[in-house]
């Protein structure tokens, strides 16, 4: 805890520099504004609210639960043309097609996931699984992710996430596929199943747990208060969860996110996302090396107003953390 050292991240096959003593240095950098506490429950100018008009002129229905619609400004489209052939191996391009959707968790803008009921969070999980099944029938990767808070680039104060299905495996997916495949080949057990068992036994970085799930600050954390949400049994994909596991997932998500909010007594910002085995053509393959998991990456380092920036050394050399995962 007192001396800098590096830690290996087996999921990404890279290293992180841990320099906990840097937390002692005085802070004279940028100070963030705390998130607003007066978000209206319904805003006629918020395109995610029930009954409001979006940028493309469509009017949202008066939805009462989850609501999914195509992203009006998608990063991926299903009918994108093939790029021109390259005349040199250093100038390669490849086709990128897909579908982008927005999913509202709840009709009220003044709620976030930790403020929703367990039953309402369970409905969110069901919709996630439905979208993964629906889009995964055609696309090899379906990325479910939530950016919470303006600090993380969320432009609409409304409980929602995004779902991007792509015709290719993104970089992080390809990397995790390779490392998990190698681990199973070398050790005979899925990497994150073994890791969850180790963390449950050691209890050094355990945040919260129940009969089906556990949440840890990973040994190789690169963001402050980063967590990894893991099932206790071998599960490859979100849609493979049993009814009971979905119930206990809703419960542990609420407990985790309440802890985040209570840490600095604000609506805690983060980016989170689910990673599971590839879909589409990979549904016919053996993906037993995969273990379903969710990453939570929060930016706040010292307080509600001081964040961790990934710049300088982090961008040019390797990730560096200002406090140990155990701290």
mmCIF file of C-alpha atoms in Angstrom:
data_model
loop_
_atom_site.group_PDB
_atom_site.id
_atom_site.type_symbol
_atom_site.label_atom_id
_atom_site.label_comp_id
_atom_site.label_asym_id
_atom_site.label_seq_id
_atom_site.Cartn_x
_atom_site.Cartn_y
_atom_site.Cartn_z
ATOM 1 C CA UNK A 1 0.000 0.000 0.000
ATOM 2 C CA UNK A 2 2.909 2.380 0.654
ATOM 3 C CA UNK A 3 5.159 1.615 -2.310
ATOM 4 C CA UNK A 4 4.506 1.787 -6.024
ATOM 5 C CA UNK A 5 4.251 -1.490 -7.913
ATOM 6 C CA UNK A 6 2.657 -2.915 -11.052
ATOM 7 C CA UNK A 7 -0.208 -5.397 -11.189
ATOM 8 C CA UNK A 8 -1.097 -7.735 -14.044
ATOM 9 C CA UNK A 9 -4.572 -7.657 -15.603
ATOM 10 C CA UNK A 10 -5.103 -11.154 -17.062
ATOM 11 C CA UNK A 11 -8.353 -10.131 -18.749
ATOM 12 C CA UNK A 12 -6.620 -7.471 -20.866
ATOM 13 C CA UNK A 13 -3.107 -8.965 -20.848
ATOM 14 C CA UNK A 14 -1.579 -5.696 -19.669
ATOM 15 C CA UNK A 15 -0.253 -4.030 -16.523
ATOM 16 C CA UNK A 16 -1.323 -1.143 -14.289
ATOM 17 C CA UNK A 17 1.002 1.024 -12.180
ATOM 18 C CA UNK A 18 -0.279 1.444 -8.604
ATOM 19 C CA UNK A 19 1.120 4.551 -6.881
ATOM 20 C CA UNK A 20 -0.973 4.988 -3.763
ATOM 21 C CA UNK A 21 1.339 7.575 -2.205
ATOM 22 C CA UNK A 22 0.272 10.083 -4.882
ATOM 23 C CA UNK A 23 -3.013 10.578 -3.032
ATOM 24 C CA UNK A 24 -1.018 12.579 -0.466
ATOM 25 C CA UNK A 25 -0.153 15.324 -2.941
ATOM 26 C CA UNK A 26 -2.249 18.515 -2.638
ATOM 27 C CA UNK A 27 -4.866 18.958 -5.336
ATOM 28 C CA UNK A 28 -4.921 22.223 -7.286
ATOM 29 C CA UNK A 29 -6.448 20.913 -10.489
ATOM 30 C CA UNK A 30 -9.915 21.038 -11.983
ATOM 31 C CA UNK A 31 -12.893 20.829 -9.642
ATOM 32 C CA UNK A 32 -16.150 19.422 -11.006
ATOM 33 C CA UNK A 33 -19.623 20.729 -10.325
ATOM 34 C CA UNK A 34 -21.748 18.334 -8.269
ATOM 35 C CA UNK A 35 -24.645 16.830 -10.248
ATOM 36 C CA UNK A 36 -27.922 18.793 -10.104
ATOM 37 C CA UNK A 37 -30.408 17.723 -7.454
ATOM 38 C CA UNK A 38 -33.439 19.451 -8.956
ATOM 39 C CA UNK A 39 -34.035 17.310 -12.055
ATOM 40 C CA UNK A 40 -37.732 17.590 -12.998
ATOM 41 C CA UNK A 41 -39.675 14.336 -13.111
ATOM 42 C CA UNK A 42 -40.968 15.251 -16.582
ATOM 43 C CA UNK A 43 -39.522 17.841 -18.936
ATOM 44 C CA UNK A 44 -41.215 18.694 -22.264
ATOM 45 C CA UNK A 45 -37.775 19.461 -23.730
ATOM 46 C CA UNK A 46 -36.190 16.147 -22.722
ATOM 47 C CA UNK A 47 -36.379 13.775 -25.725
ATOM 48 C CA UNK A 48 -36.308 10.714 -23.449
ATOM 49 C CA UNK A 49 -39.442 11.573 -21.496
ATOM 50 C CA UNK A 50 -42.828 9.976 -22.287
ATOM 51 C CA UNK A 51 -44.875 11.989 -24.774
ATOM 52 C CA UNK A 52 -42.047 14.313 -25.860
ATOM 53 C CA UNK A 53 -40.829 14.835 -29.415
ATOM 54 C CA UNK A 54 -37.384 13.586 -30.406
ATOM 55 C CA UNK A 55 -34.971 15.219 -32.867
ATOM 56 C CA UNK A 56 -36.330 13.213 -35.809
ATOM 57 C CA UNK A 57 -39.875 14.408 -35.139
ATOM 58 C CA UNK A 58 -41.137 11.159 -33.630
ATOM 59 C CA UNK A 59 -43.212 11.366 -30.455
ATOM 60 C CA UNK A 60 -42.446 8.986 -27.605
ATOM 61 C CA UNK A 61 -45.342 6.885 -26.337
ATOM 62 C CA UNK A 62 -46.640 7.337 -22.806
ATOM 63 C CA UNK A 63 -44.495 4.431 -21.645
ATOM 64 C CA UNK A 64 -44.720 3.218 -18.053
ATOM 65 C CA UNK A 65 -41.823 0.761 -17.851
ATOM 66 C CA UNK A 66 -38.796 0.272 -20.075
ATOM 67 C CA UNK A 67 -38.851 1.863 -23.534
ATOM 68 C CA UNK A 68 -36.524 0.999 -26.444
ATOM 69 C CA UNK A 69 -36.193 3.005 -29.656
ATOM 70 C CA UNK A 70 -33.624 3.404 -32.469
ATOM 71 C CA UNK A 71 -30.907 5.950 -31.742
ATOM 72 C CA UNK A 72 -31.668 9.076 -33.772
ATOM 73 C CA UNK A 73 -27.936 9.643 -34.336
ATOM 74 C CA UNK A 74 -26.521 6.101 -34.615
ATOM 75 C CA UNK A 75 -22.806 5.379 -34.754
ATOM 76 C CA UNK A 76 -23.583 2.208 -36.709
ATOM 77 C CA UNK A 77 -26.106 1.660 -39.494
ATOM 78 C CA UNK A 78 -27.113 -1.648 -41.086
ATOM 79 C CA UNK A 79 -26.702 -0.583 -44.705
ATOM 80 C CA UNK A 80 -23.295 1.139 -44.689
ATOM 81 C CA UNK A 81 -21.327 0.554 -47.933
ATOM 82 C CA UNK A 82 -18.098 -1.397 -48.203
ATOM 83 C CA UNK A 83 -14.978 0.823 -48.011
ATOM 84 C CA UNK A 84 -12.719 1.059 -51.045
ATOM 85 C CA UNK A 85 -9.923 -1.468 -51.376
ATOM 86 C CA UNK A 86 -6.631 -0.347 -49.870
ATOM 87 C CA UNK A 87 -3.582 0.133 -52.038
ATOM 88 C CA UNK A 88 -1.195 -0.409 -49.100
ATOM 89 C CA UNK A 89 -1.234 -2.603 -45.952
ATOM 90 C CA UNK A 90 -0.710 0.474 -43.731
ATOM 91 C CA UNK A 91 -3.999 1.973 -44.947
ATOM 92 C CA UNK A 92 -6.557 -0.720 -44.254
ATOM 93 C CA UNK A 93 -10.275 -0.276 -43.721
ATOM 94 C CA UNK A 94 -13.096 -2.757 -43.172
ATOM 95 C CA UNK A 95 -16.868 -2.702 -43.280
ATOM 96 C CA UNK A 96 -18.678 -1.629 -40.097
ATOM 97 C CA UNK A 97 -22.412 -2.187 -39.913
ATOM 98 C CA UNK A 98 -24.816 -2.405 -37.038
ATOM 99 C CA UNK A 99 -27.782 -1.090 -35.102
ATOM 100 C CA UNK A 100 -27.855 1.418 -32.225
ATOM 101 C CA UNK A 101 -30.733 1.584 -29.784
ATOM 102 C CA UNK A 102 -31.556 3.689 -26.735
ATOM 103 C CA UNK A 103 -33.276 2.089 -23.764
ATOM 104 C CA UNK A 104 -35.046 4.093 -21.080
ATOM 105 C CA UNK A 105 -35.180 2.379 -17.705
ATOM 106 C CA UNK A 106 -38.146 4.307 -16.283
ATOM 107 C CA UNK A 107 -40.507 7.131 -17.319
ATOM 108 C CA UNK A 108 -39.330 9.462 -14.519
ATOM 109 C CA UNK A 109 -36.282 11.651 -15.176
ATOM 110 C CA UNK A 110 -35.512 12.198 -11.485
ATOM 111 C CA UNK A 111 -34.779 8.510 -10.884
ATOM 112 C CA UNK A 112 -31.580 6.515 -11.321
ATOM 113 C CA UNK A 113 -31.136 2.757 -11.017
ATOM 114 C CA UNK A 114 -30.328 2.783 -7.267
ATOM 115 C CA UNK A 115 -33.524 4.769 -6.625
ATOM 116 C CA UNK A 116 -35.681 2.306 -8.567
ATOM 117 C CA UNK A 117 -37.316 -0.708 -6.941
ATOM 118 C CA UNK A 118 -35.812 -4.176 -7.276
ATOM 119 C CA UNK A 119 -38.806 -5.157 -9.431
ATOM 120 C CA UNK A 120 -38.161 -2.191 -11.748
ATOM 121 C CA UNK A 121 -34.461 -3.091 -12.027
ATOM 122 C CA UNK A 122 -35.499 -6.685 -12.765
ATOM 123 C CA UNK A 123 -37.581 -5.369 -15.691
ATOM 124 C CA UNK A 124 -34.465 -3.585 -16.993
ATOM 125 C CA UNK A 125 -32.488 -6.847 -16.833
ATOM 126 C CA UNK A 126 -35.243 -8.669 -18.721
ATOM 127 C CA UNK A 127 -35.176 -6.057 -21.482
ATOM 128 C CA UNK A 128 -31.374 -6.265 -21.663
ATOM 129 C CA UNK A 129 -31.631 -10.023 -22.160
ATOM 130 C CA UNK A 130 -34.356 -9.621 -24.792
ATOM 131 C CA UNK A 131 -32.268 -7.126 -26.760
ATOM 132 C CA UNK A 132 -29.186 -9.334 -26.553
ATOM 133 C CA UNK A 133 -31.221 -12.249 -27.920
ATOM 134 C CA UNK A 134 -32.950 -10.217 -30.625
ATOM 135 C CA UNK A 135 -29.883 -8.371 -31.918
ATOM 136 C CA UNK A 136 -27.551 -11.295 -31.272
ATOM 137 C CA UNK A 137 -29.449 -13.368 -33.803
ATOM 138 C CA UNK A 138 -27.930 -11.179 -36.538
ATOM 139 C CA UNK A 139 -24.844 -9.526 -35.039
ATOM 140 C CA UNK A 140 -21.780 -11.078 -33.368
ATOM 141 C CA UNK A 141 -21.522 -8.411 -30.651
ATOM 142 C CA UNK A 142 -24.189 -6.569 -28.656
ATOM 143 C CA UNK A 143 -22.733 -3.945 -26.326
ATOM 144 C CA UNK A 144 -25.048 -2.825 -23.523
ATOM 145 C CA UNK A 145 -23.610 0.198 -21.734
ATOM 146 C CA UNK A 146 -24.738 3.011 -19.443
ATOM 147 C CA UNK A 147 -23.041 6.397 -19.107
ATOM 148 C CA UNK A 148 -24.350 7.891 -15.860
ATOM 149 C CA UNK A 149 -23.829 11.578 -15.120
ATOM 150 C CA UNK A 150 -22.776 14.579 -17.186
ATOM 151 C CA UNK A 151 -19.173 13.914 -16.161
ATOM 152 C CA UNK A 152 -19.324 10.698 -18.186
ATOM 153 C CA UNK A 153 -20.819 12.345 -21.255
ATOM 154 C CA UNK A 154 -24.485 11.724 -20.481
ATOM 155 C CA UNK A 155 -26.375 14.596 -22.125
ATOM 156 C CA UNK A 156 -29.895 13.734 -20.894
ATOM 157 C CA UNK A 157 -30.805 13.565 -17.195
ATOM 158 C CA UNK A 158 -33.022 10.511 -17.576
ATOM 159 C CA UNK A 159 -32.385 6.896 -16.537
ATOM 160 C CA UNK A 160 -31.271 5.162 -19.744
ATOM 161 C CA UNK A 161 -28.569 3.168 -21.484
ATOM 162 C CA UNK A 162 -27.501 2.381 -25.028
ATOM 163 C CA UNK A 163 -27.286 -0.881 -26.936
ATOM 164 C CA UNK A 164 -24.990 -1.087 -29.964
ATOM 165 C CA UNK A 165 -24.955 -4.224 -32.101
ATOM 166 C CA UNK A 166 -22.020 -4.519 -34.515
ATOM 167 C CA UNK A 167 -21.041 -6.689 -37.452
ATOM 168 C CA UNK A 168 -17.579 -7.082 -35.915
ATOM 169 C CA UNK A 169 -16.072 -7.891 -32.531
ATOM 170 C CA UNK A 170 -14.832 -4.615 -30.963
ATOM 171 C CA UNK A 171 -11.292 -4.389 -29.628
ATOM 172 C CA UNK A 172 -12.161 -5.086 -25.971
ATOM 173 C CA UNK A 173 -14.315 -8.067 -26.946
ATOM 174 C CA UNK A 174 -11.564 -9.580 -29.119
ATOM 175 C CA UNK A 175 -9.008 -9.044 -26.365
ATOM 176 C CA UNK A 176 -11.161 -10.636 -23.638
ATOM 177 C CA UNK A 177 -12.047 -13.492 -25.972
ATOM 178 C CA UNK A 178 -8.360 -14.234 -26.540
ATOM 179 C CA UNK A 179 -7.286 -14.040 -22.891
ATOM 180 C CA UNK A 180 -10.197 -16.122 -21.599
ATOM 181 C CA UNK A 181 -9.667 -18.721 -24.328
ATOM 182 C CA UNK A 182 -5.969 -18.969 -23.427
ATOM 183 C CA UNK A 183 -6.718 -19.292 -19.707
ATOM 184 C CA UNK A 184 -9.178 -22.145 -20.221
ATOM 185 C CA UNK A 185 -6.708 -23.919 -22.487
ATOM 186 C CA UNK A 186 -3.855 -23.581 -19.983
ATOM 187 C CA UNK A 187 -5.717 -24.049 -16.682
ATOM 188 C CA UNK A 188 -8.867 -25.998 -17.549
ATOM 189 C CA UNK A 189 -11.253 -23.541 -15.882
ATOM 190 C CA UNK A 190 -12.838 -20.281 -17.109
ATOM 191 C CA UNK A 191 -10.684 -17.351 -15.946
ATOM 192 C CA UNK A 192 -13.377 -15.240 -14.289
ATOM 193 C CA UNK A 193 -15.051 -18.246 -12.658
ATOM 194 C CA UNK A 194 -11.729 -19.080 -10.995
ATOM 195 C CA UNK A 195 -11.152 -15.417 -10.168
ATOM 196 C CA UNK A 196 -14.588 -15.073 -8.510
ATOM 197 C CA UNK A 197 -13.893 -18.132 -6.367
ATOM 198 C CA UNK A 198 -10.537 -16.687 -5.311
ATOM 199 C CA UNK A 199 -11.983 -13.281 -4.403
ATOM 200 C CA UNK A 200 -14.888 -14.861 -2.493
ATOM 201 C CA UNK A 201 -12.341 -16.820 -0.445
ATOM 202 C CA UNK A 202 -9.862 -13.981 0.116
ATOM 203 C CA UNK A 203 -12.453 -11.265 0.912
ATOM 204 C CA UNK A 204 -9.825 -8.516 0.506
ATOM 205 C CA UNK A 205 -11.596 -6.607 -2.280
ATOM 206 C CA UNK A 206 -15.164 -7.855 -1.853
ATOM 207 C CA UNK A 207 -17.754 -5.053 -1.990
ATOM 208 C CA UNK A 208 -21.064 -6.918 -1.824
ATOM 209 C CA UNK A 209 -22.287 -10.468 -2.452
ATOM 210 C CA UNK A 210 -25.344 -12.702 -2.452
ATOM 211 C CA UNK A 211 -26.089 -16.329 -3.290
ATOM 212 C CA UNK A 212 -25.600 -15.904 -7.060
ATOM 213 C CA UNK A 213 -23.336 -12.869 -7.517
ATOM 214 C CA UNK A 214 -20.390 -10.994 -6.100
ATOM 215 C CA UNK A 215 -18.935 -7.552 -6.733
ATOM 216 C CA UNK A 216 -15.233 -6.884 -6.244
ATOM 217 C CA UNK A 217 -12.787 -4.088 -6.807
ATOM 218 C CA UNK A 218 -10.578 -6.078 -9.179
ATOM 219 C CA UNK A 219 -6.974 -6.727 -8.160
ATOM 220 C CA UNK A 220 -5.937 -4.905 -11.373
ATOM 221 C CA UNK A 221 -8.323 -1.918 -11.054
ATOM 222 C CA UNK A 222 -7.324 1.114 -13.130
ATOM 223 C CA UNK A 223 -10.129 3.506 -12.158
ATOM 224 C CA UNK A 224 -10.887 4.640 -8.594
ATOM 225 C CA UNK A 225 -13.659 2.517 -7.059
ATOM 226 C CA UNK A 226 -13.831 0.391 -10.214
ATOM 227 C CA UNK A 227 -15.843 -2.798 -9.715
ATOM 228 C CA UNK A 228 -16.406 -6.093 -11.475
ATOM 229 C CA UNK A 229 -19.798 -7.820 -11.167
ATOM 230 C CA UNK A 230 -19.505 -11.603 -11.486
ATOM 231 C CA UNK A 231 -21.868 -14.591 -11.325
ATOM 232 C CA UNK A 232 -20.868 -17.465 -9.051
ATOM 233 C CA UNK A 233 -21.708 -20.188 -11.576
ATOM 234 C CA UNK A 234 -20.461 -20.547 -15.130
ATOM 235 C CA UNK A 235 -22.696 -18.351 -17.345
ATOM 236 C CA UNK A 236 -21.696 -17.286 -20.850
ATOM 237 C CA UNK A 237 -24.380 -14.720 -21.721
ATOM 238 C CA UNK A 238 -26.902 -12.428 -20.058
ATOM 239 C CA UNK A 239 -29.829 -14.249 -21.647
ATOM 240 C CA UNK A 240 -28.628 -17.534 -20.074
ATOM 241 C CA UNK A 241 -29.427 -16.355 -16.547
ATOM 242 C CA UNK A 242 -32.158 -18.203 -14.658
ATOM 243 C CA UNK A 243 -35.177 -16.433 -13.201
ATOM 244 C CA UNK A 244 -33.645 -16.619 -9.739
ATOM 245 C CA UNK A 245 -30.311 -15.263 -10.931
ATOM 246 C CA UNK A 246 -32.078 -12.320 -12.561
ATOM 247 C CA UNK A 247 -33.860 -11.588 -9.278
ATOM 248 C CA UNK A 248 -30.614 -11.690 -7.298
ATOM 249 C CA UNK A 249 -28.858 -9.613 -9.984
ATOM 250 C CA UNK A 250 -31.450 -6.857 -9.582
ATOM 251 C CA UNK A 251 -30.925 -6.986 -5.827
ATOM 252 C CA UNK A 252 -27.117 -6.825 -5.920
ATOM 253 C CA UNK A 253 -27.138 -4.057 -8.548
ATOM 254 C CA UNK A 254 -29.325 -1.923 -6.296
ATOM 255 C CA UNK A 255 -27.069 -2.579 -3.289
ATOM 256 C CA UNK A 256 -23.908 -1.777 -5.257
ATOM 257 C CA UNK A 257 -25.278 1.439 -6.737
ATOM 258 C CA UNK A 258 -26.572 2.630 -3.359
ATOM 259 C CA UNK A 259 -23.052 2.137 -2.002
ATOM 260 C CA UNK A 260 -21.685 4.204 -4.885
ATOM 261 C CA UNK A 261 -24.148 7.028 -4.185
ATOM 262 C CA UNK A 262 -23.353 6.975 -0.478
ATOM 263 C CA UNK A 263 -19.571 7.077 -1.009
ATOM 264 C CA UNK A 264 -19.478 10.836 -1.678
ATOM 265 C CA UNK A 265 -23.191 11.486 -1.022
ATOM 266 C CA UNK A 266 -24.041 12.343 -4.620
ATOM 267 C CA UNK A 267 -25.583 10.594 -7.598
ATOM 268 C CA UNK A 268 -22.393 8.719 -8.471
ATOM 269 C CA UNK A 269 -21.182 8.937 -12.106
ATOM 270 C CA UNK A 270 -19.805 5.943 -13.979
ATOM 271 C CA UNK A 271 -19.631 4.107 -17.267
ATOM 272 C CA UNK A 272 -20.681 0.485 -17.082
ATOM 273 C CA UNK A 273 -21.238 -2.301 -19.558
ATOM 274 C CA UNK A 274 -21.879 -6.018 -19.958
ATOM 275 C CA UNK A 275 -19.430 -8.427 -21.579
ATOM 276 C CA UNK A 276 -20.511 -11.932 -22.547
ATOM 277 C CA UNK A 277 -19.733 -14.514 -25.183
ATOM 278 C CA UNK A 278 -20.026 -13.429 -28.809
ATOM 279 C CA UNK A 279 -23.304 -13.910 -30.637
ATOM 280 C CA UNK A 280 -24.474 -14.234 -34.251
ATOM 281 C CA UNK A 281 -22.304 -16.857 -35.987
ATOM 282 C CA UNK A 282 -20.561 -17.621 -32.677
ATOM 283 C CA UNK A 283 -23.797 -19.052 -31.225
ATOM 284 C CA UNK A 284 -22.925 -22.304 -33.002
ATOM 285 C CA UNK A 285 -19.439 -22.438 -31.485
ATOM 286 C CA UNK A 286 -18.202 -23.576 -28.083
ATOM 287 C CA UNK A 287 -17.814 -20.377 -26.027
ATOM 288 C CA UNK A 288 -17.206 -22.102 -22.716
ATOM 289 C CA UNK A 289 -14.098 -20.000 -22.101
ATOM 290 C CA UNK A 290 -16.334 -16.954 -21.590
ATOM 291 C CA UNK A 291 -17.779 -15.874 -18.261
ATOM 292 C CA UNK A 292 -20.471 -13.184 -18.190
ATOM 293 C CA UNK A 293 -19.459 -10.031 -16.294
ATOM 294 C CA UNK A 294 -20.151 -6.318 -15.979
ATOM 295 C CA UNK A 295 -17.544 -3.566 -15.634
ATOM 296 C CA UNK A 296 -18.187 -0.355 -13.659
ATOM 297 C CA UNK A 297 -15.720 2.488 -14.298
ATOM 298 C CA UNK A 298 -16.268 5.529 -12.021
ATOM 299 C CA UNK A 299 -14.147 8.672 -12.471
ATOM 300 C CA UNK A 300 -14.311 10.234 -8.968
ATOM 301 C CA UNK A 301 -11.020 9.969 -7.087
ATOM 302 C CA UNK A 302 -10.904 12.047 -3.909
ATOM 303 C CA UNK A 303 -14.362 13.540 -3.462
ATOM 304 C CA UNK A 304 -17.563 14.452 -5.259
ATOM 305 C CA UNK A 305 -15.691 17.161 -7.162
ATOM 306 C CA UNK A 306 -12.227 15.707 -7.898
ATOM 307 C CA UNK A 307 -11.967 13.176 -10.707
ATOM 308 C CA UNK A 308 -9.294 10.909 -12.109
ATOM 309 C CA UNK A 309 -8.116 11.903 -15.595
ATOM 310 C CA UNK A 310 -6.573 9.287 -17.872
ATOM 311 C CA UNK A 311 -3.989 11.550 -19.509
ATOM 312 C CA UNK A 312 -0.227 11.918 -19.876
ATOM 313 C CA UNK A 313 1.434 8.779 -18.566
ATOM 314 C CA UNK A 314 -1.815 6.806 -18.842
ATOM 315 C CA UNK A 315 -2.254 7.685 -22.524
ATOM 316 C CA UNK A 316 1.410 7.379 -23.486
ATOM 317 C CA UNK A 317 2.703 4.584 -21.250
ATOM 318 C CA UNK A 318 0.217 2.574 -19.151
ATOM 319 C CA UNK A 319 -2.700 2.968 -16.760
ATOM 320 C CA UNK A 320 -1.856 4.300 -13.291
ATOM 321 C CA UNK A 321 -3.992 4.237 -10.155
ATOM 322 C CA UNK A 322 -3.652 6.611 -7.186
ATOM 323 C CA UNK A 323 -4.833 4.165 -4.525
ATOM 324 C CA UNK A 324 -4.703 0.407 -4.173
ATOM 325 C CA UNK A 325 -7.807 -1.661 -4.877
ATOM 326 C CA UNK A 326 -7.736 -2.786 -1.243
ATOM 327 C CA UNK A 327 -7.770 0.812 -0.007
#
